[in-house]
Amino acid sequence: MVVKIPYYIIVLGTAGSGKTTLTSMLMNYLDSHQMDVAAVNLDPAVEELPYNPDVDIREWVDAREVMVKRGLGPNGALIASVDMLALNIGELKDEVDSLKSNYIIIDTPGQLEIFAFRDSGPVVLRTIIGDSKAVSLFLIDGLYALKPSNLFSAMLLSASTFFRIKYPQINVFTKIDLLSEAEYSGLLSMIENPEELASRVVEDADINLMWSSEEVYGLAEKLYSFESVPVSNNSGQGFDDLYALIQRVLAGGEDYLTEEPNPLL
Amino acid sequence: MVVKIPYYIIVLGTAGSGKTTLTSMLMNYLDSHQMDVAAVNLDPAVEELPYNPDVDIREWVDAREVMVKRGLGPNGALIASVDMLALNIGELKDEVDSLKSNYIIIDTPGQLEIFAFRDSGPVVLRTIIGDSKAVSLFLIDGLYALKPSNLFSAMLLSASTFFRIKYPQINVFTKIDLLSEAEYSGLLSMIENPEELASRVVEDADINLMWSSEEVYGLAEKLYSFESVPVSNNSGQGFDDLYALIQRVLAGGEDYLTEEPNPLL
């Protein structure tokens, strides 16, 4: 007997890294390859979404309402509304459990920090996902990552997030359609080669670095334990590779265990 | 001739790490030791401050106003208002330059992410500070850091922030007055000893770690390049040590170069 449990895909990243558009594109991708897919929106402050969430935290918590009802400023309202996610987790989990999809994509609040580095984010994820398998996609803006010190910073941030969210994690470089060919190959050479990144970080003249290039290389090498994939949320470029990586993490490279053979891979 | 230039102290950290209260306590500390000190508030969304800023970004940008005038939600308003810091940097810098204090403390926006990982934060700091010397204090909530994986995550976040802000950086563990004696010595043993932290991170049962304990130790060792100091913003405990560390970074352990001998150190 094959038990049909969902796989969870958690979409993480700083404000503007492309979380909602990646969620939308990944839904289309999986759907167009005959996979059942559903999306959960956990951002109580999002104003518009490019996809229709199957479960939406705004049914219970809305940041604008929190602001008005509690007399908070925008910052206080944002923090309070994300902290409040955990209060409605029972009902939210019931709705998610009723979805019966192969893949459930969890889109997280606009700002990484109030979700990943405060109590409620990890608790909410753990409750929703339970014993199912999950993978985190850590989104990094490809334009931002062109600068070596930014890329290094983003990879450290990804590792920092991993130690809070604690699911296997993939670094996803977004917006590659906005890069020139030279920029794209420069980015690729850094994300594929820790030595290249380390030497470019050390060359970066405006850093008064306390580390030697060997030490930066040592750090970089560790950070390369995370798999990386460049994608475009507009053109869909890279989504075959992204799906293959997700699949490798979730099912150890095996096809998804459904009654039907998986049309992909 | 001794040139009197200010030293800048940048206060960084996630929402709730204690930035405004540390700014307030550090002002009192320096003031009570006969040092000229001024504070700059760079948070356009802060509602109340426990100190009187000498220069206040809210004179030019207020997140609530941005929300109303631009018809944005709380999240959009927060991001837009921090992005707008750079628009008023000329006037702000003129005000800061007129301060003539020995120490100028720069208190940053409530959320680290929109300041450190977006364009305007580093640009604004670089413009204000110019060729003067500066040190970053990266605040970590001492209660949060009791859990080994949280501490490790916070140290990675600190390193990630360093590669954006790029001034010498000190990790400051706050709220130690809220810790029991046993908790405090547990925290100390982890922040003083990378081997202890690494082994406790690896023991942490709820992580499916892709790294061996040697690899975690290797990472931890690098992250210990940042000096650490535990403080209480309520009792003032640890502020002598914090000042000594700041002084070591800013003046290489020398006293502040004023016409008058420095009463401290």
Short mmCIF file of C-alpha atoms in Angstrom, two decimals:
data_model
loop_
_atom_site.label_atom_id
_atom_site.label_comp_id
_atom_site.label_asym_id
_atom_site.label_seq_id
_atom_site.Cartn_x
_atom_site.Cartn_y
_atom_site.Cartn_z
CA MET A 1 0.00 0.00 0.00
CA VAL A 2 1.31 3.41 -0.89
CA VAL A 3 0.47 6.08 1.66
CA LYS A 4 -0.22 9.42 0.06
CA ILE A 5 1.21 12.10 2.27
CA PRO A 6 1.95 15.61 1.05
CA TYR A 7 5.44 16.98 0.57
CA TYR A 8 5.90 20.50 1.86
CA ILE A 9 7.93 23.17 0.08
CA ILE A 10 8.68 26.19 2.29
CA VAL A 11 9.49 29.43 0.47
CA LEU A 12 11.83 31.68 2.49
CA GLY A 13 13.79 34.84 1.73
CA THR A 14 14.16 38.52 2.55
CA ALA A 15 11.66 41.16 1.41
CA GLY A 16 11.84 41.48 -2.36
CA SER A 17 13.65 38.20 -3.04
CA GLY A 18 10.70 36.91 -5.09
CA LYS A 19 8.80 34.59 -2.72
CA THR A 20 5.27 35.16 -3.99
CA THR A 21 6.23 35.07 -7.68
CA LEU A 22 8.26 31.89 -7.16
CA THR A 23 5.30 30.31 -5.36
CA SER A 24 3.07 31.26 -8.27
CA MET A 25 5.51 29.96 -10.92
CA LEU A 26 6.18 26.73 -9.03
CA MET A 27 2.42 26.09 -8.73
CA ASN A 28 2.06 26.53 -12.49
CA TYR A 29 5.08 24.33 -13.15
CA LEU A 30 3.88 21.45 -10.98
CA ASP A 31 0.32 21.81 -12.20
CA SER A 32 1.36 21.77 -15.87
CA HIS A 33 3.27 18.55 -15.15
CA GLN A 34 0.12 16.88 -13.81
CA MET A 35 1.01 17.14 -10.14
CA ASP A 36 -1.56 18.07 -7.46
CA VAL A 37 -0.32 21.25 -5.85
CA ALA A 38 -1.74 23.63 -3.25
CA ALA A 39 -0.44 26.83 -1.70
CA VAL A 40 -0.64 28.19 1.84
CA ASN A 41 -0.10 31.90 2.40
CA LEU A 42 1.37 32.65 5.83
CA ASP A 43 1.90 36.39 5.27
CA PRO A 44 -0.68 38.42 7.23
CA ALA A 45 0.57 41.65 5.67
CA VAL A 46 0.60 40.81 1.98
CA GLU A 47 -1.68 43.13 0.00
CA GLU A 48 -1.88 41.27 -3.32
CA LEU A 49 -0.88 37.76 -4.32
CA PRO A 50 -0.08 36.57 -7.87
CA TYR A 51 -1.72 33.19 -7.08
CA ASN A 52 -4.87 31.97 -5.34
CA PRO A 53 -3.88 30.46 -2.00
CA ASP A 54 -5.81 27.36 -0.95
CA VAL A 55 -5.32 28.33 2.68
CA ASP A 56 -4.72 31.95 3.64
CA ILE A 57 -3.64 33.18 7.09
CA ARG A 58 -5.42 36.48 6.34
CA GLU A 59 -8.67 34.65 7.01
CA TRP A 60 -7.63 34.89 10.69
CA VAL A 61 -5.01 37.64 10.92
CA ASP A 62 -4.66 40.79 8.86
CA ALA A 63 -1.81 43.19 9.62
CA ARG A 64 -3.84 46.30 8.72
CA GLU A 65 -6.61 45.26 11.10
CA VAL A 66 -4.09 44.49 13.85
CA MET A 67 -2.69 47.98 13.38
CA VAL A 68 -6.06 49.67 13.74
CA LYS A 69 -7.52 47.46 16.49
CA ARG A 70 -4.41 47.55 18.67
CA GLY A 71 -3.41 51.13 17.89
CA LEU A 72 0.03 50.01 16.70
CA GLY A 73 2.39 51.56 14.20
CA PRO A 74 3.29 49.67 10.99
CA ASN A 75 6.30 47.98 12.58
CA GLY A 76 4.48 46.94 15.74
CA ALA A 77 1.52 45.67 13.70
CA LEU A 78 3.76 43.62 11.46
CA ILE A 79 5.54 41.95 14.36
CA ALA A 80 2.32 41.38 16.31
CA SER A 81 0.51 39.89 13.32
CA VAL A 82 3.29 37.40 12.60
CA ASP A 83 3.54 36.55 16.30
CA MET A 84 -0.24 35.90 16.15
CA LEU A 85 0.13 33.19 13.48
CA ALA A 86 0.59 30.61 16.22
CA LEU A 87 -2.74 31.56 17.85
CA ASN A 88 -4.75 30.26 14.90
CA ILE A 89 -2.61 27.31 14.09
CA GLY A 90 -5.23 24.67 15.00
CA GLU A 91 -7.81 25.85 12.49
CA LEU A 92 -5.16 26.59 9.90
CA LYS A 93 -3.73 23.09 10.24
CA ASP A 94 -7.20 21.53 9.83
CA GLU A 95 -7.62 23.40 6.55
CA VAL A 96 -4.16 22.39 5.33
CA ASP A 97 -4.79 18.75 6.30
CA SER A 98 -7.95 18.72 4.19
CA LEU A 99 -6.00 19.67 1.04
CA LYS A 100 -4.87 16.17 -0.08
CA SER A 101 -2.35 17.50 -2.60
CA ASN A 102 0.97 15.90 -3.51
CA TYR A 103 2.82 19.16 -2.93
CA ILE A 104 1.89 21.94 -0.57
CA ILE A 105 3.86 25.15 -1.02
CA ILE A 106 4.10 27.35 2.06
CA ASP A 107 4.70 31.01 1.23
CA THR A 108 6.09 32.89 4.25
CA PRO A 109 5.81 36.51 5.46
CA GLY A 110 7.41 39.29 3.40
CA GLN A 111 10.12 39.81 5.93
CA LEU A 112 12.24 36.80 6.79
CA GLU A 113 13.36 38.20 10.12
CA ILE A 114 10.03 38.34 11.94
CA PHE A 115 9.21 34.81 10.77
CA ALA A 116 12.53 32.96 11.03
CA PHE A 117 14.10 34.70 14.02
CA ARG A 118 11.07 34.93 16.28
CA ASP A 119 9.20 32.14 18.06
CA SER A 120 6.09 31.72 15.96
CA GLY A 121 7.57 30.92 12.52
CA PRO A 122 9.32 27.64 13.33
CA VAL A 123 6.45 26.58 15.64
CA VAL A 124 3.83 27.16 12.94
CA LEU A 125 5.84 25.26 10.33
CA ARG A 126 6.48 22.34 12.68
CA THR A 127 2.76 22.13 13.51
CA ILE A 128 1.60 22.24 9.89
CA ILE A 129 4.20 19.80 8.58
CA GLY A 130 4.17 17.27 11.42
CA ASP A 131 5.92 14.08 10.33
CA SER A 132 5.71 14.84 6.61
CA LYS A 133 8.76 15.63 4.56
CA ALA A 134 9.65 19.21 3.80
CA VAL A 135 12.28 21.24 2.01
CA SER A 136 13.09 24.93 2.41
CA LEU A 137 13.83 27.10 -0.60
CA PHE A 138 15.95 30.06 0.46
CA LEU A 139 15.55 32.76 -2.18
CA ILE A 140 18.40 35.13 -2.98
CA ASP A 141 17.95 38.02 -5.41
CA GLY A 142 20.31 37.27 -8.32
CA LEU A 143 21.02 40.95 -8.99
CA TYR A 144 21.93 41.56 -5.35
CA ALA A 145 24.17 38.47 -5.38
CA LEU A 146 26.35 39.82 -8.20
CA LYS A 147 28.45 41.64 -5.62
CA PRO A 148 30.69 39.02 -3.94
CA SER A 149 30.26 40.37 -0.40
CA ASN A 150 26.47 40.43 -0.87
CA LEU A 151 26.48 36.84 -2.05
CA PHE A 152 28.62 35.79 0.89
CA SER A 153 26.33 37.68 3.27
CA ALA A 154 23.27 36.00 1.71
CA MET A 155 24.80 32.54 2.07
CA LEU A 156 25.53 33.23 5.74
CA LEU A 157 21.94 34.44 6.14
CA SER A 158 20.71 31.25 4.50
CA ALA A 159 22.75 29.16 6.96
CA SER A 160 21.48 31.29 9.85
CA THR A 161 17.91 30.64 8.70
CA PHE A 162 18.55 26.89 8.37
CA PHE A 163 19.42 26.65 12.07
CA ARG A 164 15.99 28.07 12.91
CA ILE A 165 13.77 26.42 10.29
CA LYS A 166 15.68 23.13 10.34
CA TYR A 167 14.46 21.50 7.13
CA PRO A 168 16.86 20.56 4.31
CA GLN A 169 17.46 23.79 2.43
CA ILE A 170 18.22 24.81 -1.15
CA ASN A 171 19.53 28.25 -2.16
CA VAL A 172 17.48 29.54 -5.09
CA PHE A 173 18.90 32.51 -7.00
CA THR A 174 16.02 34.46 -8.55
CA LYS A 175 15.64 37.13 -11.26
CA ILE A 176 18.30 35.66 -13.54
CA ASP A 177 16.36 36.97 -16.55
CA LEU A 178 17.50 40.44 -15.42
CA LEU A 179 21.20 39.53 -15.70
CA SER A 180 23.38 40.02 -18.77
CA GLU A 181 25.17 36.93 -20.06
CA ALA A 182 28.45 38.09 -18.52
CA GLU A 183 26.75 38.76 -15.18
CA TYR A 184 25.05 35.37 -15.25
CA SER A 185 28.27 33.48 -15.87
CA GLY A 186 30.03 35.56 -13.19
CA LEU A 187 27.30 34.65 -10.71
CA LEU A 188 27.44 30.98 -11.71
CA SER A 189 31.21 30.82 -11.25
CA MET A 190 30.82 32.16 -7.70
CA ILE A 191 27.89 29.94 -6.72
CA GLU A 192 29.60 26.84 -8.06
CA ASN A 193 33.06 27.47 -6.66
CA PRO A 194 33.77 28.50 -3.04
CA GLU A 195 37.39 29.34 -3.88
CA GLU A 196 36.27 31.83 -6.53
CA LEU A 197 33.79 33.43 -4.15
CA ALA A 198 36.30 33.59 -1.29
CA SER A 199 39.00 35.23 -3.41
CA ARG A 200 36.53 37.78 -4.77
CA VAL A 201 35.25 38.58 -1.27
CA VAL A 202 38.79 39.17 -0.05
CA GLU A 203 39.56 41.37 -3.10
CA ASP A 204 36.50 43.47 -2.28
CA ALA A 205 38.37 46.68 -1.44
CA ASP A 206 35.81 48.27 0.85
CA ILE A 207 35.97 45.51 3.47
CA ASN A 208 38.41 45.76 6.30
CA LEU A 209 38.37 42.02 6.71
CA MET A 210 39.46 40.39 9.93
CA TRP A 211 39.74 37.06 8.13
CA SER A 212 42.47 35.77 5.85
CA SER A 213 41.49 34.47 2.44
CA GLU A 214 42.02 30.91 3.76
CA GLU A 215 39.56 31.58 6.56
CA VAL A 216 36.98 33.04 4.16
CA TYR A 217 37.50 30.01 1.95
CA GLY A 218 36.99 27.73 4.95
CA LEU A 219 33.71 29.45 5.75
CA ALA A 220 32.59 29.48 2.12
CA GLU A 221 33.30 25.77 1.73
CA LYS A 222 30.94 24.96 4.62
CA LEU A 223 28.24 27.21 3.21
CA TYR A 224 28.42 25.31 -0.07
CA SER A 225 26.84 22.33 1.68
CA PHE A 226 23.58 23.91 0.52
CA GLU A 227 22.67 23.10 -3.07
CA SER A 228 22.12 26.11 -5.33
CA VAL A 229 19.99 26.69 -8.39
CA PRO A 230 19.43 29.85 -10.46
CA VAL A 231 15.90 30.50 -11.74
CA SER A 232 13.69 33.07 -13.38
CA ASN A 233 10.19 33.43 -11.94
CA ASN A 234 9.20 35.14 -15.20
CA SER A 235 10.49 32.82 -17.90
CA GLY A 236 10.49 29.62 -15.88
CA GLN A 237 14.17 29.10 -16.67
CA GLY A 238 15.79 26.79 -14.12
CA PHE A 239 12.55 25.25 -12.85
CA ASP A 240 13.42 21.80 -14.22
CA ASP A 241 16.64 21.92 -12.18
CA LEU A 242 14.79 23.30 -9.16
CA TYR A 243 12.23 20.51 -9.35
CA ALA A 244 14.97 17.89 -9.66
CA LEU A 245 16.72 19.28 -6.56
CA ILE A 246 13.47 19.42 -4.58
CA GLN A 247 12.78 15.85 -5.61
CA ARG A 248 16.25 14.69 -4.63
CA VAL A 249 15.83 16.20 -1.16
CA LEU A 250 12.25 15.06 -0.57
CA ALA A 251 12.32 11.62 -2.06
CA GLY A 252 16.03 10.89 -2.22
CA GLY A 253 15.86 11.17 -6.00
CA GLU A 254 12.93 8.75 -6.18
CA ASP A 255 9.72 9.69 -7.89
CA TYR A 256 6.87 10.93 -5.74
CA LEU A 257 5.04 7.93 -4.28
CA THR A 258 1.61 8.16 -5.78
CA GLU A 259 -0.61 5.48 -7.21
CA GLU A 260 0.26 6.92 -10.61
CA PRO A 261 3.79 7.05 -11.92
CA ASN A 262 5.31 10.49 -11.57
CA PRO A 263 5.40 12.12 -15.00
CA LEU A 264 8.56 14.01 -14.09
CA LEU A 265 12.08 12.67 -13.65
CA MET B 1 47.56 69.27 17.20
CA VAL B 2 44.92 66.78 18.15
CA VAL B 3 42.07 66.61 15.66
CA LYS B 4 38.75 66.05 17.34
CA ILE B 5 36.71 63.74 15.17
CA PRO B 6 33.74 61.75 16.45
CA TYR B 7 33.74 58.00 16.85
CA TYR B 8 30.60 56.30 15.60
CA ILE B 9 28.89 53.41 17.38
CA ILE B 10 26.29 51.65 15.20
CA VAL B 11 23.61 49.69 17.05
CA LEU B 12 22.31 46.73 15.02
CA GLY B 13 20.10 43.74 15.77
CA THR B 14 16.79 42.06 15.02
CA ALA B 15 13.46 43.42 16.26
CA GLY B 16 13.31 43.07 20.03
CA SER B 17 17.03 42.57 20.60
CA GLY B 18 17.21 45.76 22.69
CA LYS B 19 18.63 48.41 20.34
CA THR B 20 16.84 51.48 21.70
CA THR B 21 17.36 50.54 25.35
CA LEU B 22 21.05 49.82 24.74
CA THR B 23 21.39 53.17 22.98
CA SER B 24 19.79 54.85 25.97
CA MET B 25 21.94 53.02 28.54
CA LEU B 26 25.14 53.60 26.57
CA MET B 27 24.36 57.33 26.35
CA ASN B 28 23.91 57.45 30.12
CA TYR B 29 27.06 55.43 30.68
CA LEU B 30 29.26 57.63 28.50
CA ASP B 31 27.66 60.80 29.82
CA SER B 32 28.16 59.78 33.45
CA HIS B 33 31.83 59.18 32.63
CA GLN B 34 32.22 62.75 31.34
CA MET B 35 32.20 61.88 27.64
CA ASP B 36 30.37 63.96 25.06
CA VAL B 37 27.80 61.68 23.47
CA ALA B 38 25.02 62.20 20.94
CA ALA B 39 22.47 59.85 19.40
CA VAL B 40 21.05 59.60 15.90
CA ASN B 41 17.77 57.75 15.37
CA LEU B 42 17.54 56.15 11.92
CA ASP B 43 14.26 54.30 12.53
CA PRO B 44 11.40 56.00 10.65
CA ALA B 45 8.87 53.62 12.24
CA VAL B 46 9.75 53.84 15.91
CA GLU B 47 6.81 55.08 17.99
CA GLU B 48 8.55 55.90 21.27
CA LEU B 49 12.19 56.24 22.21
CA PRO B 50 13.67 55.86 25.71
CA TYR B 51 16.21 58.63 24.91
CA ASN B 52 16.17 62.03 23.22
CA PRO B 53 17.85 61.73 19.83
CA ASP B 54 20.02 64.68 18.77
CA VAL B 55 19.21 63.92 15.15
CA ASP B 56 16.02 62.05 14.24
CA ILE B 57 15.20 60.65 10.80
CA ARG B 58 11.50 61.10 11.63
CA GLU B 59 12.00 64.80 11.01
CA TRP B 60 12.09 63.79 7.32
CA VAL B 61 10.47 60.36 7.06
CA ASP B 62 7.71 58.87 9.16
CA ALA B 63 6.49 55.34 8.38
CA ARG B 64 2.88 56.09 9.37
CA GLU B 65 2.79 59.08 7.05
CA VAL B 66 4.36 57.07 4.22
CA MET B 67 1.62 54.49 4.71
CA VAL B 68 -1.19 57.02 4.46
CA LYS B 69 0.28 59.20 1.71
CA ARG B 70 1.26 56.31 -0.53
CA GLY B 71 -1.69 54.08 0.29
CA LEU B 72 0.64 51.27 1.37
CA GLY B 73 0.12 48.44 3.83
CA PRO B 74 2.26 48.26 6.97
CA ASN B 75 4.90 46.09 5.31
CA GLY B 76 5.15 48.23 2.18
CA ALA B 77 5.29 51.42 4.26
CA LEU B 78 8.06 50.03 6.41
CA ILE B 79 10.20 49.04 3.45
CA ALA B 80 9.52 52.27 1.56
CA SER B 81 10.32 54.45 4.55
CA VAL B 82 13.67 52.74 5.19
CA ASP B 83 14.46 52.88 1.47
CA MET B 84 13.70 56.64 1.68
CA LEU B 85 16.43 57.23 4.31
CA ALA B 86 18.92 57.79 1.53
CA LEU B 87 16.79 60.57 -0.01
CA ASN B 88 17.35 62.86 2.95
CA ILE B 89 20.90 61.93 3.68
CA GLY B 90 22.38 65.34 2.80
CA GLU B 91 20.40 67.29 5.37
CA LEU B 92 20.73 64.51 7.92
CA LYS B 93 24.50 64.46 7.50
CA ASP B 94 24.70 68.24 7.97
CA GLU B 95 22.88 67.90 11.28
CA VAL B 96 25.11 65.03 12.40
CA ASP B 97 28.26 66.95 11.41
CA SER B 98 27.18 69.87 13.57
CA LEU B 99 27.08 67.67 16.69
CA LYS B 100 30.76 67.86 17.73
CA SER B 101 30.51 65.00 20.22
CA ASN B 102 33.22 62.46 21.02
CA TYR B 103 30.84 59.58 20.45
CA ILE B 104 27.85 59.46 18.15
CA ILE B 105 25.59 56.46 18.62
CA ILE B 106 23.55 55.48 15.54
CA ASP B 107 20.38 53.59 16.42
CA THR B 108 19.07 51.65 13.40
CA PRO B 109 15.56 50.60 12.24
CA GLY B 110 13.61 48.09 14.33
CA GLN B 111 14.04 45.41 11.74
CA LEU B 112 17.58 44.54 10.79
CA GLU B 113 16.63 43.05 7.44
CA ILE B 114 15.25 46.14 5.71
CA PHE B 115 18.27 48.15 6.84
CA ALA B 116 21.18 45.73 6.48
CA PHE B 117 20.06 43.69 3.49
CA ARG B 118 18.70 46.46 1.29
CA ASP B 119 20.58 49.24 -0.48
CA SER B 120 19.89 52.27 1.68
CA GLY B 121 21.23 51.12 5.08
CA PRO B 122 24.92 50.69 4.18
CA VAL B 123 24.81 53.79 1.92
CA VAL B 124 23.39 55.98 4.68
CA LEU B 125 25.95 54.75 7.21
CA ARG B 126 28.84 55.25 4.81
CA THR B 127 27.67 58.81 4.06
CA ILE B 128 27.23 59.79 7.70
CA ILE B 129 30.47 58.24 8.92
CA GLY B 130 32.78 59.24 6.05
CA ASP B 131 36.40 58.75 7.06
CA SER B 132 35.71 58.62 10.79
CA LYS B 133 36.11 55.46 12.77
CA ALA B 134 33.12 53.31 13.57
CA VAL B 135 32.22 50.10 15.34
CA SER B 136 29.06 48.00 14.95
CA LEU B 137 27.39 46.48 17.99
CA PHE B 138 25.37 43.45 16.92
CA LEU B 139 22.76 42.79 19.62
CA ILE B 140 21.62 39.26 20.39
CA ASP B 141 18.82 38.59 22.88
CA GLY B 142 20.44 36.63 25.72
CA LEU B 143 17.28 34.60 26.43
CA TYR B 144 16.97 33.59 22.78
CA ALA B 145 20.64 32.63 22.69
CA LEU B 146 20.25 30.06 25.49
CA LYS B 147 19.26 27.48 22.88
CA PRO B 148 22.47 26.38 21.13
CA SER B 149 20.99 26.35 17.61
CA ASN B 150 19.55 29.84 18.17
CA LEU B 151 22.94 31.12 19.30
CA PHE B 152 24.63 29.56 16.30
CA SER B 153 21.98 31.05 14.00
CA ALA B 154 22.47 34.48 15.61
CA MET B 155 26.24 34.32 15.15
CA LEU B 156 25.78 33.45 11.47
CA LEU B 157 23.34 36.36 11.17
CA SER B 158 25.90 38.64 12.79
CA ALA B 159 28.53 37.54 10.25
CA SER B 160 26.01 37.98 7.43
CA THR B 161 25.36 41.53 8.64
CA PHE B 162 29.08 42.29 8.90
CA PHE B 163 29.54 41.62 5.18
CA ARG B 164 26.96 44.33 4.45
CA ILE B 165 27.75 46.94 7.10
CA LYS B 166 31.52 46.35 6.97
CA TYR B 167 32.66 48.04 10.15
CA PRO B 168 34.46 46.10 12.90
CA GLN B 169 31.73 44.34 14.81
CA ILE B 170 31.13 43.21 18.41
CA ASN B 171 28.41 40.73 19.43
CA VAL B 172 26.53 42.12 22.43
CA PHE B 173 24.33 39.68 24.36
CA THR B 174 21.50 41.63 25.99
CA LYS B 175 18.95 40.96 28.76
CA ILE B 176 21.33 38.99 30.95
CA ASP B 177 19.47 40.27 34.02
CA LEU B 178 16.63 37.97 32.92
CA LEU B 179 18.82 34.84 33.10
CA SER B 180 19.23 32.59 36.13
CA GLU B 181 22.79 32.03 37.34
CA ALA B 182 22.87 28.58 35.73
CA GLU B 183 21.55 29.97 32.44
CA TYR B 184 24.08 32.78 32.50
CA SER B 185 27.04 30.46 33.01
CA GLY B 186 25.67 28.12 30.32
CA LEU B 187 25.47 31.02 27.91
CA LEU B 188 28.97 32.20 28.85
CA SER B 189 30.48 28.77 28.28
CA MET B 190 29.00 28.70 24.78
CA ILE B 191 29.97 32.24 23.81
CA GLU B 192 33.52 31.76 25.08
CA ASN B 193 34.17 28.33 23.61
CA PRO B 194 33.39 27.36 19.99
CA GLU B 195 33.92 23.67 20.78
CA GLU B 196 31.26 23.75 23.48
CA LEU B 197 28.81 25.52 21.18
CA ALA B 198 29.50 23.17 18.27
CA SER B 199 29.01 20.03 20.33
CA ARG B 200 25.78 21.37 21.79
CA VAL B 201 24.49 22.34 18.33
CA VAL B 202 25.20 18.84 17.04
CA GLU B 203 23.49 17.27 20.10
CA ASP B 204 20.41 19.38 19.39
CA ALA B 205 18.09 16.48 18.54
CA ASP B 206 15.62 18.35 16.36
CA ILE B 207 18.18 19.24 13.69
CA ASN B 208 18.77 16.91 10.81
CA LEU B 209 22.23 18.31 10.34
CA MET B 210 24.08 17.93 7.07
CA TRP B 211 27.33 18.86 8.80
CA SER B 212 29.56 16.74 10.99
CA SER B 213 30.50 18.08 14.41
CA GLU B 214 33.97 18.90 13.02
CA GLU B 215 32.38 20.99 10.29
CA VAL B 216 30.16 22.82 12.77
CA TYR B 217 33.21 23.41 14.94
CA GLY B 218 35.08 24.76 11.90
CA LEU B 219 32.27 27.20 11.21
CA ALA B 220 31.92 28.17 14.87
CA GLU B 221 35.63 28.86 15.18
CA LYS B 222 35.46 31.39 12.34
CA LEU B 223 32.42 33.07 13.84
CA TYR B 224 34.33 33.54 17.10
CA SER B 225 36.49 36.12 15.34
CA PHE B 226 33.87 38.58 16.58
CA GLU B 227 34.37 39.66 20.18
CA SER B 228 31.43 39.04 22.50
CA VAL B 229 30.17 40.77 25.62
CA PRO B 230 27.09 40.09 27.76
CA VAL B 231 25.22 43.13 29.12
CA SER B 232 22.06 44.23 30.86
CA ASN B 233 20.42 47.38 29.50
CA ASN B 234 18.52 47.62 32.80
CA SER B 235 21.21 47.22 35.45
CA GLY B 236 24.16 48.43 33.37
CA GLN B 237 26.02 45.17 34.07
CA GLY B 238 28.69 44.54 31.44
CA PHE B 239 28.92 48.15 30.23
CA ASP B 240 32.48 48.58 31.52
CA ASP B 241 33.49 45.58 29.42
CA LEU B 242 31.47 46.83 26.46
CA TYR B 243 33.15 50.23 26.66
CA ALA B 244 36.60 48.63 26.88
CA LEU B 245 35.85 46.55 23.76
CA ILE B 246 34.51 49.56 21.86
CA GLN B 247 37.58 51.50 22.85
CA ARG B 248 39.91 48.70 21.78
CA VAL B 249 38.29 48.58 18.33
CA LEU B 250 38.02 52.34 17.82
CA ALA B 251 41.30 53.52 19.24
CA GLY B 252 43.33 50.33 19.33
CA GLY B 253 43.08 50.34 23.12
CA GLU B 254 44.31 53.94 23.34
CA ASP B 255 42.30 56.58 25.13
CA TYR B 256 40.06 58.80 23.10
CA LEU B 257 42.12 61.62 21.58
CA THR B 258 40.67 64.71 23.13
CA GLU B 259 42.38 67.75 24.52
CA GLU B 260 41.42 66.41 27.93
CA PRO B 261 42.63 63.08 29.22
CA ASN B 262 40.00 60.37 28.90
CA PRO B 263 38.58 59.68 32.36
CA LEU B 264 37.96 56.06 31.43
CA LEU B 265 40.45 53.23 30.97
#
